[in-house]
Short mmCIF file of C-alpha atoms in Angstrom, two decimals:
data_model
loop_
_atom_site.label_atom_id
_atom_site.label_comp_id
_atom_site.label_asym_id
_atom_site.label_seq_id
_atom_site.Cartn_x
_atom_site.Cartn_y
_atom_site.Cartn_z
CA MET B 248 -138.76 -38.09 24.07
CA PRO B 249 -136.78 -40.73 23.26
CA LYS B 250 -138.78 -43.53 21.71
CA LEU B 251 -139.62 -46.50 24.23
CA ARG B 252 -138.68 -49.85 23.33
CA GLY B 253 -139.97 -53.47 24.41
CA GLU B 254 -140.79 -53.96 27.87
CA ALA B 255 -140.85 -50.11 28.64
CA PHE B 256 -143.25 -49.38 25.73
CA TRP B 257 -145.22 -52.22 27.01
CA ARG B 258 -145.45 -51.07 30.56
CA GLU B 259 -145.08 -47.35 30.15
CA THR B 260 -147.03 -46.64 26.84
CA LEU B 261 -149.48 -49.60 26.93
CA ARG B 262 -149.71 -49.31 30.60
CA SER B 263 -148.86 -53.16 31.15
CA ALA B 264 -151.89 -54.13 29.01
CA HIS B 265 -153.15 -58.03 29.39
CA TYR B 266 -156.44 -57.72 27.92
CA VAL B 267 -156.75 -56.83 24.28
CA VAL B 268 -158.92 -56.17 21.53
CA ALA B 269 -157.96 -57.69 18.24
CA PRO B 270 -157.87 -55.51 14.84
CA MET B 271 -160.83 -56.78 13.18
CA VAL B 272 -161.92 -55.51 9.85
CA ASP B 273 -165.30 -53.68 9.87
CA GLN B 274 -165.70 -54.51 13.48
CA SER B 275 -163.37 -53.09 15.74
CA GLU B 276 -164.42 -49.22 15.21
CA LEU B 277 -164.41 -46.40 17.64
CA ALA B 278 -167.98 -47.22 18.94
CA TRP B 279 -167.21 -51.17 19.39
CA ARG B 280 -163.76 -50.41 21.13
CA LEU B 281 -165.25 -47.77 23.79
CA LEU B 282 -167.67 -50.75 24.57
CA SER B 283 -165.20 -53.05 25.25
CA ARG B 284 -162.95 -50.82 27.25
CA ARG B 285 -166.07 -50.20 29.14
CA HIS B 286 -166.10 -53.84 30.19
CA GLY B 287 -162.32 -54.29 30.72
CA ALA B 288 -160.25 -54.37 27.66
CA GLN B 289 -157.11 -52.44 28.61
CA LEU B 290 -155.75 -52.15 24.54
CA CYS B 291 -157.41 -52.10 21.39
CA TYR B 292 -156.62 -51.95 17.64
CA THR B 293 -158.03 -50.12 14.62
CA PRO B 294 -159.31 -52.08 11.76
CA MET B 295 -157.13 -53.29 9.46
CA LEU B 296 -156.49 -50.49 6.95
CA HIS B 297 -154.40 -50.72 3.86
CA ALA B 298 -151.84 -48.35 3.42
CA GLN B 299 -151.95 -47.73 0.18
CA VAL B 300 -155.42 -46.64 -0.11
CA PHE B 301 -154.72 -44.69 3.60
CA LEU B 302 -151.58 -42.69 1.77
CA ARG B 303 -153.75 -41.56 -1.01
CA ASP B 304 -157.10 -41.12 0.10
CA ALA B 305 -158.05 -38.47 2.67
CA ASN B 306 -161.38 -39.12 2.97
CA TYR B 307 -160.47 -42.75 4.05
CA ARG B 308 -158.12 -41.43 6.40
CA ARG B 309 -160.67 -39.12 8.05
CA GLU B 310 -163.30 -42.01 8.12
CA ASN B 311 -161.05 -44.65 9.53
CA LEU B 312 -158.92 -42.31 12.25
CA TYR B 313 -158.66 -38.79 11.76
CA GLY B 314 -162.41 -38.23 11.91
CA GLU B 315 -162.55 -41.16 15.40
CA ALA B 316 -160.09 -39.07 17.76
CA CYS B 317 -161.50 -39.54 21.55
CA PRO B 318 -159.48 -39.11 24.46
CA GLU B 319 -161.18 -42.34 26.00
CA ASP B 320 -159.71 -44.43 23.10
CA ARG B 321 -155.93 -44.93 24.45
CA PRO B 322 -153.73 -46.78 24.16
CA LEU B 323 -154.42 -47.40 20.62
CA ILE B 324 -152.75 -49.41 17.73
CA VAL B 325 -153.23 -48.70 14.36
CA GLN B 326 -152.72 -51.83 12.02
CA PHE B 327 -151.89 -51.38 8.38
CA CYS B 328 -151.53 -54.34 5.84
CA ALA B 329 -148.83 -53.44 3.29
CA ASN B 330 -145.91 -54.96 1.22
CA ASP B 331 -143.80 -52.11 -0.19
CA PRO B 332 -141.58 -50.34 2.49
CA GLU B 333 -141.85 -47.00 1.28
CA VAL B 334 -145.64 -47.16 1.00
CA PHE B 335 -146.07 -48.34 4.62
CA VAL B 336 -143.98 -45.98 6.00
CA GLN B 337 -145.40 -43.13 4.47
CA ALA B 338 -148.97 -43.98 5.92
CA ALA B 339 -147.52 -45.00 8.88
CA LEU B 340 -146.17 -41.20 9.10
CA LEU B 341 -149.55 -39.89 8.63
CA ALA B 342 -150.99 -41.63 11.30
CA GLN B 343 -148.84 -42.00 14.08
CA ASP B 344 -149.89 -38.71 15.93
CA TYR B 345 -153.70 -40.54 16.39
CA CYS B 346 -151.76 -43.44 17.80
CA ASP B 347 -149.14 -45.37 20.73
CA ALA B 348 -147.76 -47.53 18.16
CA ILE B 349 -148.09 -48.86 14.56
CA ASP B 350 -148.94 -52.81 13.76
CA LEU B 351 -147.78 -54.33 10.51
CA ASN B 352 -150.67 -56.99 9.55
CA LEU B 353 -148.53 -60.30 8.92
CA GLY B 354 -151.85 -62.39 10.10
CA CYS B 355 -154.62 -62.40 7.71
CA PRO B 356 -155.31 -65.40 5.84
CA GLN B 357 -157.91 -64.31 3.75
CA MET B 358 -158.61 -64.82 0.04
CA ILE B 359 -158.03 -60.65 -0.33
CA ALA B 360 -154.93 -60.99 1.50
CA LYS B 361 -153.64 -63.32 -1.06
CA ARG B 362 -154.95 -61.46 -3.72
CA GLY B 363 -153.47 -58.28 -2.59
CA HIS B 364 -150.24 -60.05 -1.55
CA TYR B 365 -150.16 -59.16 2.39
CA GLY B 366 -151.25 -60.18 5.75
CA ALA B 367 -150.05 -63.99 6.27
CA PHE B 368 -148.95 -64.42 2.57
CA LEU B 369 -145.95 -62.08 3.45
CA GLN B 370 -144.59 -64.66 5.90
CA GLU B 371 -142.01 -66.57 3.74
CA GLU B 372 -140.45 -63.19 2.45
CA TRP B 373 -138.22 -62.59 5.09
CA ASP B 374 -135.87 -59.93 3.16
CA LEU B 375 -138.85 -57.78 2.52
CA LEU B 376 -140.33 -58.11 6.13
CA GLN B 377 -136.96 -57.22 7.44
CA ARG B 378 -136.65 -53.86 5.02
CA MET B 379 -140.31 -52.92 6.23
CA ILE B 380 -139.61 -52.93 9.78
CA LEU B 381 -136.01 -51.34 9.80
CA LEU B 382 -137.31 -48.27 7.65
CA ALA B 383 -140.48 -48.45 9.61
CA ASN B 384 -138.42 -48.46 12.96
CA GLU B 385 -135.84 -46.01 11.57
CA LYS B 386 -138.58 -43.45 10.58
CA LEU B 387 -141.33 -43.42 13.01
CA SER B 388 -141.82 -41.23 15.92
CA VAL B 389 -143.77 -44.30 17.62
CA PRO B 390 -142.61 -48.14 18.09
CA ILE B 391 -143.56 -50.62 15.26
CA THR B 392 -145.22 -54.01 16.15
CA CYS B 393 -146.35 -57.13 14.14
CA LYS B 394 -149.42 -59.92 14.57
CA ILE B 395 -148.32 -63.28 12.90
CA ARG B 396 -149.39 -66.45 12.44
CA VAL B 397 -147.20 -69.60 12.68
CA PHE B 398 -145.76 -71.98 10.71
CA PRO B 399 -146.29 -75.58 11.23
CA ASP B 400 -142.98 -76.23 12.47
CA ILE B 401 -141.98 -74.67 15.93
CA ASP B 402 -138.40 -74.14 15.12
CA LYS B 403 -139.38 -72.02 11.87
CA THR B 404 -141.79 -70.00 13.70
CA VAL B 405 -139.21 -69.25 16.52
CA LYS B 406 -136.73 -67.95 13.91
CA TYR B 407 -139.72 -65.84 12.33
CA ALA B 408 -140.21 -64.08 15.53
CA GLN B 409 -136.33 -63.79 16.17
CA MET B 410 -136.00 -61.87 12.49
CA LEU B 411 -138.71 -59.80 13.41
CA GLU B 412 -137.52 -58.97 16.71
CA LYS B 413 -133.64 -58.11 15.54
CA ALA B 414 -135.35 -56.06 12.03
CA GLY B 415 -137.24 -53.76 15.40
CA CYS B 416 -140.48 -55.47 16.22
CA GLN B 417 -140.98 -53.95 19.57
CA LEU B 418 -143.98 -56.11 20.23
CA LEU B 419 -144.95 -59.38 18.39
CA THR B 420 -148.63 -60.62 18.72
CA VAL B 421 -148.67 -64.50 17.82
CA HIS B 422 -152.19 -66.31 16.71
CA GLY B 423 -151.25 -69.98 17.45
CA ARG B 424 -152.72 -71.23 13.79
CA THR B 425 -151.24 -71.56 10.38
CA LYS B 426 -152.59 -69.70 7.54
CA GLU B 427 -154.30 -72.63 6.16
CA GLN B 428 -156.50 -72.70 9.65
CA LYS B 429 -159.50 -70.67 8.93
CA GLY B 430 -163.04 -70.60 8.69
CA PRO B 431 -164.44 -74.12 9.60
CA LEU B 432 -161.07 -75.57 9.27
CA ALA B 433 -159.92 -73.28 11.91
CA GLY B 434 -159.35 -75.79 14.71
CA VAL B 435 -157.52 -75.27 17.77
CA ALA B 436 -155.05 -72.82 18.25
CA SER B 437 -151.08 -73.85 19.18
CA TRP B 438 -150.04 -72.33 22.75
CA GLU B 439 -147.08 -74.53 22.36
CA HIS B 440 -146.22 -72.20 19.09
CA ILE B 441 -146.83 -69.30 21.18
CA GLN B 442 -145.09 -70.20 24.51
CA ALA B 443 -141.71 -71.27 22.24
CA VAL B 444 -142.25 -67.76 20.61
CA ARG B 445 -142.47 -66.15 24.49
CA LYS B 446 -139.30 -68.14 25.40
CA ALA B 447 -137.18 -66.86 22.45
CA VAL B 448 -137.48 -63.52 22.39
CA ASN B 449 -136.95 -60.67 24.68
CA ILE B 450 -139.97 -58.41 23.73
CA PRO B 451 -143.62 -58.25 24.81
CA VAL B 452 -145.86 -61.10 23.17
CA PHE B 453 -149.54 -61.34 23.07
CA ALA B 454 -151.18 -64.44 22.37
CA ASN B 455 -154.22 -65.02 20.29
CA GLY B 456 -156.18 -68.06 19.86
CA ASN B 457 -158.74 -70.09 21.86
CA ILE B 458 -160.31 -67.13 23.95
CA GLN B 459 -163.80 -67.90 24.98
CA CYS B 460 -164.03 -66.71 28.41
CA LEU B 461 -161.98 -64.82 30.84
CA SER B 462 -160.69 -68.34 32.45
CA ASP B 463 -159.10 -69.13 28.92
CA VAL B 464 -156.86 -65.84 29.24
CA GLU B 465 -155.98 -66.71 32.81
CA GLU B 466 -155.22 -70.25 31.63
CA CYS B 467 -153.25 -69.11 28.52
CA ILE B 468 -151.11 -66.35 30.61
CA ARG B 469 -150.45 -69.58 32.90
CA LYS B 470 -149.25 -72.02 30.49
CA THR B 471 -147.29 -69.64 27.68
CA GLY B 472 -146.00 -66.73 29.98
CA VAL B 473 -147.30 -64.17 27.66
CA HIS B 474 -147.49 -60.70 28.70
CA GLY B 475 -151.48 -60.24 27.26
CA VAL B 476 -154.30 -62.06 25.29
CA MET B 477 -155.59 -61.12 22.44
CA SER B 478 -159.57 -61.77 21.78
CA ALA B 479 -161.53 -61.58 18.72
CA GLU B 480 -164.57 -63.75 18.09
CA GLY B 481 -164.79 -64.14 21.83
CA ASN B 482 -164.94 -60.29 22.42
CA LEU B 483 -167.59 -59.98 19.52
CA HIS B 484 -169.98 -62.59 21.15
CA ASN B 485 -169.09 -61.13 24.63
CA PRO B 486 -167.48 -57.54 24.99
CA ALA B 487 -167.99 -58.30 28.66
CA LEU B 488 -165.47 -61.49 28.46
CA PHE B 489 -162.76 -59.54 29.88
CA GLU B 490 -164.79 -58.85 33.05
CA GLY B 491 -165.55 -62.37 33.59
CA ARG B 492 -169.42 -61.54 33.19
CA ASN B 493 -171.91 -62.84 31.04
CA PRO B 494 -174.15 -60.24 30.46
CA LEU B 495 -177.67 -60.17 29.10
CA VAL B 496 -177.78 -59.67 25.64
CA TRP B 497 -179.87 -56.79 25.08
CA GLU B 498 -177.94 -54.82 28.10
CA MET B 499 -174.52 -55.09 25.74
CA ALA B 500 -176.81 -54.26 22.59
CA GLU B 501 -178.47 -51.51 23.79
CA GLU B 502 -175.20 -50.10 25.18
CA TYR B 503 -173.49 -50.15 22.24
CA LEU B 504 -176.49 -48.54 19.95
CA GLU B 505 -175.97 -45.61 22.45
CA ILE B 506 -172.27 -45.29 21.94
CA VAL B 507 -172.71 -45.53 17.80
CA GLN B 508 -175.33 -42.55 18.33
CA LYS B 509 -172.56 -40.29 19.76
CA TYR B 510 -169.98 -42.17 17.76
CA PRO B 511 -171.35 -43.11 14.19
CA CYS B 512 -170.23 -45.65 11.57
CA PRO B 513 -171.50 -47.19 8.90
CA LEU B 514 -174.79 -49.30 9.09
CA SER B 515 -173.15 -52.38 7.83
CA TYR B 516 -171.17 -52.48 10.76
CA VAL B 517 -173.62 -52.25 13.51
CA ARG B 518 -175.56 -54.86 11.64
CA ALA B 519 -172.87 -57.40 11.99
CA HIS B 520 -172.33 -56.81 15.59
CA LEU B 521 -176.17 -57.24 16.82
CA PHE B 522 -175.79 -60.52 14.27
CA LYS B 523 -172.99 -61.51 16.45
CA LEU B 524 -174.51 -60.29 19.97
CA TRP B 525 -177.70 -62.21 19.26
CA HIS B 526 -176.27 -65.19 17.09
CA HIS B 527 -177.92 -67.80 19.30
CA THR B 528 -181.20 -66.03 19.46
CA LEU B 529 -181.36 -65.27 16.20
CA GLN B 530 -181.43 -69.14 15.40
CA VAL B 531 -184.44 -69.20 17.27
CA TYR B 532 -186.44 -66.16 15.76
CA GLN B 533 -185.68 -66.35 12.20
CA GLN B 534 -188.21 -63.72 11.12
CA LEU B 535 -186.46 -61.15 13.18
CA ARG B 536 -182.93 -62.37 11.95
CA GLU B 537 -184.78 -61.46 8.12
CA GLU B 538 -185.75 -57.84 9.28
CA LEU B 539 -182.47 -57.33 10.87
CA ALA B 540 -181.08 -58.33 7.48
CA LYS B 541 -183.33 -55.89 5.71
CA VAL B 542 -183.51 -52.76 7.78
CA LYS B 543 -182.06 -49.59 6.27
CA THR B 544 -182.02 -47.15 9.44
CA LEU B 545 -180.25 -46.63 12.70
CA GLU B 546 -183.51 -46.46 13.82
CA GLY B 547 -185.06 -49.56 12.58
CA ILE B 548 -181.98 -51.97 13.77
CA VAL B 549 -183.07 -50.65 17.21
CA ASP B 550 -186.87 -50.90 16.80
CA VAL B 551 -185.44 -55.04 16.09
CA ASN B 552 -183.32 -55.23 18.69
CA ARG B 553 -186.21 -53.77 21.27
CA GLU B 554 -188.33 -56.37 19.56
CA LEU B 555 -185.72 -59.09 20.54
CA LYS B 556 -185.77 -58.14 24.00
CA LEU B 557 -189.19 -58.11 24.50
CA ARG B 558 -189.30 -61.79 22.82
CA CYS B 559 -186.90 -62.71 25.35
CA GLN B 560 -188.59 -61.15 28.22
CA GLU B 561 -191.28 -62.97 27.25
CA GLU B 562 -189.78 -66.23 26.93
CA ILE B 563 -188.42 -65.60 30.48
CA ALA B 564 -191.60 -64.82 32.15
CA ASN B 565 -193.07 -68.35 30.39
CA GLN B 566 -189.69 -70.19 31.76
CA LYS B 567 -190.55 -73.46 33.74
CA GLU B 568 -188.64 -74.05 36.81
CA GLY B 569 -185.28 -76.19 36.39
CA GLU B 570 -185.79 -75.61 32.53
CA LYS B 571 -182.27 -75.90 31.20
CA PRO B 572 -180.53 -74.21 27.95
CA LYS B 573 -181.60 -76.03 24.52
CA GLU B 574 -179.05 -76.84 22.01
CA GLY B 575 -176.60 -78.06 24.33
CA LEU B 576 -175.59 -74.21 25.03
CA PRO B 577 -174.12 -73.58 28.66
CA PHE B 578 -176.18 -70.67 28.92
CA PHE B 579 -179.79 -69.31 27.73
CA HIS B 580 -179.97 -67.65 24.31
CA TRP B 581 -180.28 -64.34 25.86
CA ILE B 582 -177.03 -64.43 27.59
CA CYS B 583 -174.10 -63.43 26.30
CA GLN B 584 -171.70 -66.71 25.63
CA PRO B 585 -168.91 -68.08 22.85
CA TYR B 586 -169.71 -69.11 19.69
CA ILE B 587 -167.97 -72.78 19.07
CA ARG B 588 -167.30 -72.37 15.30
CA PRO B 589 -168.48 -75.82 13.79
CA GLY B 590 -166.01 -77.69 11.45
CA PRO B 591 -166.50 -79.58 7.88
CA LYS B 592 -168.72 -82.22 9.36
CA GLU B 593 -170.70 -80.75 11.54
CA ARG B 594 -171.27 -77.79 9.22
CA CYS B 595 -172.54 -80.49 6.57
CA LYS B 596 -175.06 -82.03 9.54
CA GLU B 597 -176.42 -78.23 10.26
CA ASN B 598 -176.70 -77.88 6.36
CA GLY B 599 -178.96 -81.32 5.92
CA ALA B 600 -176.40 -82.20 2.95
CA SER B 601 -175.53 -85.79 2.39
CA GLY B 602 -172.18 -84.81 1.14
CA THR B 603 -169.59 -87.11 0.12
CA GLU B 604 -168.23 -90.43 1.79
CA LYS B 605 -165.72 -88.14 3.96
CA GLY B 606 -168.30 -86.18 5.02
CA VAL B 607 -167.38 -82.66 3.54
CA ARG B 608 -170.56 -81.20 1.71
CA GLY B 609 -169.85 -81.26 -2.35
CA LYS B 610 -169.84 -77.98 -4.10
CA ARG B 611 -172.62 -77.24 -6.28
CA THR B 612 -171.80 -76.81 -9.96
CA LEU B 613 -172.91 -73.31 -11.55
CA GLU B 614 -175.37 -75.58 -13.70
CA GLU B 615 -177.03 -76.60 -10.67
CA GLU B 616 -177.75 -72.74 -9.54
CA GLU B 617 -179.56 -71.52 -12.86
CA ASP B 618 -181.94 -68.81 -12.28
CA GLY B 619 -184.94 -70.56 -12.89
CA ASN B 620 -184.83 -72.93 -9.96
CA SER B 621 -184.26 -71.39 -6.59
CA GLU B 622 -184.29 -74.40 -4.67
CA LEU B 623 -180.65 -75.08 -5.77
CA LEU B 624 -179.85 -71.23 -5.09
CA SER B 625 -177.42 -71.17 -1.86
CA LYS B 626 -179.17 -69.49 1.29
CA ASN B 627 -177.19 -66.31 0.37
CA LYS B 628 -178.44 -65.77 -3.31
CA GLN B 629 -182.16 -66.56 -2.13
CA LYS B 630 -182.12 -64.22 0.28
CA LYS B 631 -180.89 -61.51 -2.19
CA LYS B 632 -183.20 -63.00 -4.29
CA LEU B 633 -186.27 -62.42 -2.03
CA ARG B 634 -185.01 -59.00 -1.76
CA ASN B 635 -184.98 -58.09 -5.16
CA PRO B 636 -187.05 -60.87 -7.17
CA ASN B 637 -185.71 -59.46 -10.99
CA LYS B 638 -181.79 -59.85 -9.85
CA SER B 639 -180.42 -62.87 -11.88
CA PHE B 640 -177.42 -65.38 -11.19
CA ASP B 641 -176.54 -66.47 -14.64
CA PRO B 642 -172.94 -65.92 -14.73
CA SER B 643 -173.84 -65.49 -19.16
CA LEU B 644 -175.57 -62.68 -18.09
CA LYS B 645 -173.16 -60.36 -16.09
CA PRO B 646 -171.71 -57.65 -18.16
CA LYS B 647 -168.39 -58.12 -19.38
CA TYR B 648 -166.54 -54.94 -18.95
CA ALA B 649 -163.25 -53.81 -20.92
CA LYS B 650 -159.97 -52.43 -18.87
CA CYS B 651 -158.11 -49.39 -18.36
CA ASP B 652 -154.79 -49.43 -20.36
CA GLN B 653 -153.26 -48.13 -17.50
CA CYS B 654 -154.23 -49.30 -14.24
CA GLY B 655 -156.76 -52.80 -14.96
CA ASN B 656 -159.92 -51.23 -13.83
CA PRO B 657 -163.11 -51.00 -16.00
CA LYS B 658 -162.54 -48.45 -18.51
CA GLY B 659 -165.31 -45.66 -19.82
CA ASN B 660 -167.21 -47.24 -22.66
CA LYS B 661 -166.60 -43.61 -24.74
CA CYS B 662 -163.15 -42.80 -23.15
CA VAL B 663 -160.73 -41.48 -26.20
CA PHE B 664 -157.78 -42.57 -24.15
CA ASN B 665 -159.36 -46.45 -23.11
CA MET B 666 -158.90 -45.55 -19.39
CA CYS B 667 -160.83 -45.42 -16.34
CA ARG B 668 -161.73 -42.09 -15.44
CA GLY B 669 -158.98 -41.70 -12.82
CA CYS B 670 -156.05 -42.25 -15.24
CA CYS B 671 -158.24 -40.59 -17.86
CA LYS B 672 -158.10 -37.19 -15.70
CA LYS B 673 -154.30 -37.53 -15.32
CA ARG B 674 -153.69 -37.96 -18.76
CA ALA B 675 -155.99 -35.44 -20.25
CA PHE B 676 -154.84 -32.82 -17.62
CA LYS B 677 -151.00 -33.37 -18.83
CA GLU B 678 -151.97 -33.17 -22.26
CA THR B 679 -154.44 -30.58 -22.12
CA ALA B 680 -157.02 -32.54 -24.22
CA ASP B 681 -160.45 -33.67 -23.82
CA CYS B 682 -162.47 -36.52 -23.22
CA PRO B 683 -166.36 -36.09 -23.69
CA GLY B 684 -167.06 -39.37 -22.71
CA HIS B 685 -165.70 -39.00 -19.28
CA GLY B 686 -166.90 -35.21 -19.35
CA LEU B 687 -163.28 -33.78 -19.49
CA LEU B 688 -162.70 -30.47 -21.04
CA PHE B 689 -159.39 -29.13 -20.45
CA LYS B 690 -158.17 -28.27 -23.92
CA THR B 691 -162.06 -26.65 -24.35
CA LYS B 692 -161.39 -24.56 -21.44
CA TYR B 693 -158.12 -23.50 -22.35
CA GLU B 694 -159.02 -22.50 -25.49
CA LYS B 695 -161.80 -20.40 -24.35
CA SER B 696 -159.60 -18.70 -21.58
CA LEU B 697 -157.10 -17.73 -24.32
CA LEU B 698 -160.32 -16.62 -26.68
CA TRP B 699 -161.41 -14.40 -23.26
CA GLN B 700 -157.79 -12.81 -22.97
CA HIS B 701 -157.57 -12.00 -26.78
CA SER B 702 -161.06 -10.12 -26.39
CA GLN B 703 -159.82 -8.57 -22.95
CA ARG B 704 -156.93 -6.84 -25.01
CA GLY B 705 -159.56 -5.39 -27.51
CA ILE B 706 -161.00 -3.28 -24.76
CA GLN B 707 -158.30 -2.42 -22.78
CA SER B 708 -155.70 0.99 -23.12
CA PRO B 709 -152.48 0.12 -24.79
CA GLU B 710 -150.84 0.30 -21.11
CA MET B 711 -153.15 -2.25 -19.92
CA SER B 712 -152.94 -4.77 -23.01
CA ARG B 713 -149.16 -4.52 -22.75
CA ARG B 714 -149.54 -5.55 -18.76
CA GLY B 715 -151.82 -8.00 -19.62
CA GLU B 716 -149.40 -9.73 -22.43
CA ALA B 717 -146.81 -9.62 -19.91
CA GLU B 718 -148.64 -11.35 -16.80
CA VAL B 719 -149.92 -14.04 -19.71
CA GLY B 720 -146.27 -14.23 -20.75
CA LYS B 721 -145.27 -14.76 -17.24
CA ALA B 722 -148.09 -17.39 -16.90
CA VAL B 723 -147.04 -19.23 -19.94
CA VAL B 724 -143.89 -19.33 -18.41
CA LEU B 725 -144.72 -20.47 -14.93
CA LYS B 726 -146.88 -23.55 -16.63
CA GLU B 727 -144.04 -24.58 -18.31
CA ALA B 728 -141.78 -24.58 -15.77
CA GLY B 729 -144.38 -26.57 -13.96
CA ASP B 730 -144.78 -29.31 -16.38
CA SER B 731 -140.91 -29.41 -16.79
#
């Protein structure tokens, strides 16, 4: 069948999806996608996958896509981060049979994206992006889509979107924040930018940003004219957001844990989801927060969830008539509801820090975080210290690793080639050499095989010996041909 494009792709393949769950690293896994679909989500994205790792690592492919095939999990878009056209397309070719489209991540603003040179840190490299999308559009049997962040200037954002459309992008998701707007500096997303892009392109557009409840979705569609609305944090705190409901937290948590038992995922994913769902309740029951952080089995997480449920039910039973939610929350803490990320000033007040004159908390120097004084350690390091009293945070005590001559990863201390194990293995195989430091004995094993063949000749008949010599000679010729 011919590949559908633009409006036809959104209408037929994506079934005119209006409610979309965003791609979230380690958070939009299959179990969470299925929970979201049960409660109103019409389209989901996989977590962001690293194209180069996906291409070279069969285990990574199996754990993140191949092992997760589920008829209920469609339509589905697989998102990759990449900065090389060939690598991106080769990875996408391996994924296209398991999804309805491939998305190029041009929106990640995190430091890891800056170090890896992908996500929002490619938004100035228009020639590279054109080549990536043109090649993908030519080679793939499914459409190529993009998720972007905006520039401060609306006109530049519009030209950026038009360039991606011209290159072959069939659907564009616009997060209405710049790459500098993240964490406590996130602020409000600009729907004005999104509206301008929607008017300027002829492909479907999804909006992302400022979505905390169903009324926000409806208002965003009305103001910007987009085809659909994507939610990330709003969905994590209330997976029934697209139903327009605010259910009891333990209902969502229990349903999610049931799905995880059928479709397992790493425990860290499960724990992170419960921290989001129970966010407001865990501010009240700090001890259970610590237990949730330490638990090491799915059964343990289920037990903590059950205890949180019992505490909340007991609180409900003892509730006085006319009592209102505390801490300025719209609902009681056991009800799924939005979490408003505090800005720098609010975060400073929450942490009880005096801060600077501008109200921004000053950073501690390394000298202040000495191992001997736990009061000066950050909260995260204090928790690690509780779990492991012998842990040291003194930077001078950290081991220094020499780098591999080939790839820059830590090298083996006893490697004869001064390389990491992966690079050493390739070189030792190519040169038929030994590296005792890494336990690689290609030369030794080859010599043993030759000795064994020689010993076999002595006990064989002359005819068998000649046949064996011919086979060995043939094998040598084939090996040389393979090496060349």
